[in-house]
CSV table of C-alpha atoms in Angstrom, one decimal:
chain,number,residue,atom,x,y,z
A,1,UNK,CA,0.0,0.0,0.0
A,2,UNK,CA,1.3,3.5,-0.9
A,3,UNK,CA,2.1,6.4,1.5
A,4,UNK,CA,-0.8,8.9,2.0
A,5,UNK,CA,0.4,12.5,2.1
A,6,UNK,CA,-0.6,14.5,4.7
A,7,UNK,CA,1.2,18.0,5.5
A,8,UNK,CA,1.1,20.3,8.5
A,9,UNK,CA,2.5,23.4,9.8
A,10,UNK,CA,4.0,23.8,13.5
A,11,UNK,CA,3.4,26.9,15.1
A,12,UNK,CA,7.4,27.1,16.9
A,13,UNK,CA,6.5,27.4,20.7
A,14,UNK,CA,3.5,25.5,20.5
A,15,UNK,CA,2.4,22.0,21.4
A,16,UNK,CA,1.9,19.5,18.1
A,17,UNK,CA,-0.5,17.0,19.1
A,18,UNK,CA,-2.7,15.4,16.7
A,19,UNK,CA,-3.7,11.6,16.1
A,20,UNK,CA,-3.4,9.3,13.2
A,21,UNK,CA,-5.3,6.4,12.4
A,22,UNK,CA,-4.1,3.7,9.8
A,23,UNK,CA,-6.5,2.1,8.2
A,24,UNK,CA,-6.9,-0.1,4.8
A,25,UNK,CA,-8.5,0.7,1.9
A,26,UNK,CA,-12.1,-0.4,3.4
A,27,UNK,CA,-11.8,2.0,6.3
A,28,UNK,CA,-10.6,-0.6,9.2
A,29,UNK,CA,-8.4,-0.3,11.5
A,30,UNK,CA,-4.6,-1.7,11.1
A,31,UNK,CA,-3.6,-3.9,14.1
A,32,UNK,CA,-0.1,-2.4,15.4
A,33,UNK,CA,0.0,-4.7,18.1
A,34,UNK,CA,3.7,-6.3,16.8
A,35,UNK,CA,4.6,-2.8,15.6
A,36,UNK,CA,6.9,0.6,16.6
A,37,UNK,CA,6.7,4.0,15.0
A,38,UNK,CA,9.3,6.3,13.9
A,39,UNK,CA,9.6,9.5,12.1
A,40,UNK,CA,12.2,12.2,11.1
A,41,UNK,CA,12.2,15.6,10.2
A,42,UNK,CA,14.7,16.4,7.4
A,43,UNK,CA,15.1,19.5,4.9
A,44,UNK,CA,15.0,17.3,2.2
A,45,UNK,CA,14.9,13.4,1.1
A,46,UNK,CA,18.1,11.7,1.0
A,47,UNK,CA,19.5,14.5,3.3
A,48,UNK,CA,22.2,13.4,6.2
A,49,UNK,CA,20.8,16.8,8.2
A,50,UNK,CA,18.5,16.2,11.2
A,51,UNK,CA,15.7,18.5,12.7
A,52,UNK,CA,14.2,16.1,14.9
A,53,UNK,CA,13.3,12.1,15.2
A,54,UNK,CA,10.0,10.9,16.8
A,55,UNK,CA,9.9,7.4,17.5
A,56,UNK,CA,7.2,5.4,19.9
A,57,UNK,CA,9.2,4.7,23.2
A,58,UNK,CA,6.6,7.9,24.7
A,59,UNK,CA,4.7,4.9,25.9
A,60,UNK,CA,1.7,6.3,27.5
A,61,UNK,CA,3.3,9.5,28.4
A,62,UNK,CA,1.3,11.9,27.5
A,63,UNK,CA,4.3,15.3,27.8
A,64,UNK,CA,6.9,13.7,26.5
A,65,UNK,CA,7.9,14.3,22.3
A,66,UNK,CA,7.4,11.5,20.5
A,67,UNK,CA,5.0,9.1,19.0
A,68,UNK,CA,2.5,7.5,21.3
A,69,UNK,CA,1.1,3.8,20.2
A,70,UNK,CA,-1.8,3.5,22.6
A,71,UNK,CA,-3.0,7.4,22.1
A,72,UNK,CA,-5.6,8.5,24.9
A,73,UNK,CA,-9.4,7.7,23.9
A,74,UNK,CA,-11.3,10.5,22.2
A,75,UNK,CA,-14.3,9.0,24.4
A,76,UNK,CA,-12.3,9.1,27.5
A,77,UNK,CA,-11.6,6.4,29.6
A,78,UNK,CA,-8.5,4.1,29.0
A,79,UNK,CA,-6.3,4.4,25.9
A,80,UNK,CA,-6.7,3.3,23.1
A,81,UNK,CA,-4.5,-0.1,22.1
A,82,UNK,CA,-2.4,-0.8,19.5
A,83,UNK,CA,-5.1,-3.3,17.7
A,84,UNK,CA,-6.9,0.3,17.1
A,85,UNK,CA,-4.1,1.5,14.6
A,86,UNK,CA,-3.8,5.0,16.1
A,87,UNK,CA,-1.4,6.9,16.8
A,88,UNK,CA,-0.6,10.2,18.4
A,89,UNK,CA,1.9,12.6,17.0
A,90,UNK,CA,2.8,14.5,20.3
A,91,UNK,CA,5.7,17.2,19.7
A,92,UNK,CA,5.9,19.3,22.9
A,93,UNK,CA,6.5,23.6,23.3
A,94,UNK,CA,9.9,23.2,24.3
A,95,UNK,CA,10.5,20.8,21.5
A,96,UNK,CA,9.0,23.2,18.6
A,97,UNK,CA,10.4,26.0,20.0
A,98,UNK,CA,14.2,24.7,19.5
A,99,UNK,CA,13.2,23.4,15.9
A,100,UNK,CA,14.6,26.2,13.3
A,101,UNK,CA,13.7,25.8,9.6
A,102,UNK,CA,11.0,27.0,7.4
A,103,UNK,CA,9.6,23.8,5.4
A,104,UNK,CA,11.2,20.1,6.1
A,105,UNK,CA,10.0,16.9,4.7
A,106,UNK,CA,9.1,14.2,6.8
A,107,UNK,CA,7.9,10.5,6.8
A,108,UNK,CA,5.9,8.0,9.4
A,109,UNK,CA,6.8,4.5,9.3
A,110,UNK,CA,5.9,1.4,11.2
A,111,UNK,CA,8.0,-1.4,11.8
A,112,UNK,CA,8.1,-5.1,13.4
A,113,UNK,CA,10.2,-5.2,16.3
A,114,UNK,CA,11.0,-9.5,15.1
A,115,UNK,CA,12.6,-10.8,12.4
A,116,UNK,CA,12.4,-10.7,9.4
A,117,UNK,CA,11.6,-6.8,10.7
A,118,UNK,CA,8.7,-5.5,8.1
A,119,UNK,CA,8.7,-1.6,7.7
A,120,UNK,CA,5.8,0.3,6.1
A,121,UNK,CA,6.0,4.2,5.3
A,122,UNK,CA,2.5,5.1,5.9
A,123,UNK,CA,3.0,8.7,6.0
A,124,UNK,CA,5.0,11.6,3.9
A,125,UNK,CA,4.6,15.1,3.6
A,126,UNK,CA,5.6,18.7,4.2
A,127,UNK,CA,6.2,20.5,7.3
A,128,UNK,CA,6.5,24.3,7.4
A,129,UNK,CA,7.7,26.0,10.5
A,130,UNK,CA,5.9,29.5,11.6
A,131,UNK,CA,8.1,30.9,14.0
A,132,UNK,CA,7.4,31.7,17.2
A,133,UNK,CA,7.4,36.1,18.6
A,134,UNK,CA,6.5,36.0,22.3
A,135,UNK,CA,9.1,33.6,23.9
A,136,UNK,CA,9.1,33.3,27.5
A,137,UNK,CA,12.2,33.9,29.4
């Protein structure tokens, strides 16, 4: 299955937080249960330069940068788990506020943590950066 493309801007200063949910073609859910997350912010593909790395050992943390597997329930109550394919994209204030570029590309992939170690790119797109004016000191 291709990528999907899905671009979004980051206000510097400010929290990202936003879900994803991988699904097939029908609409259902993608069991992650067997699976880790990672993604990385880069000026360009193929580039050796860094901005930042997500990756899914946040856990259940819910302040920490990084990718969450087992994203709190829109309904409330407990999270959600892996079997439910989403995932929360959770890039904290102090996090944005140290990142310094003006559009990067990124990607989202999955992976199996046993061999033979499957990796799916699920997501790809464009981030552009809106700096921040009121810091705090």
């Amino acid at each position: 299955m291709a990528a999907g493309r899905y671009n979004f801007k980051i206000e510097q200063g400010s929290t990202v937080d936003f879900t994803i949910n991988y699904t097939d073609s029908a609409g259902v859910a993608i069991d992650l249960t067997d699976y880790e997350a990672r993604m990385d912010i880069r000026p360009s593909a193929g580039s050796s330069t860094l901005y930042a790395t997500l990756s899914s050992s946040l856990g259940v943390q819910n302040d920490l940068t990084g990718i969450n597997m087992t994203p709190p329930n829109p309904a409330g109550g407990a999270s959600l788990p892996k079997s439910s394919g989403s995932m929360r994209i959770y890039i904290s204030a102090a996090s944005s506020s140290a990142l310094d570029f003006k559009a990067a590309q990124y990607d989202l992939e999955v992976y199996s943590g046993s061999a033979p170690v499957t990796v799916n790119k699920i997501l790809t797109g464009q981030i552009n950066l809106t700096k921040e004016i009121t810091t705090s000191s």
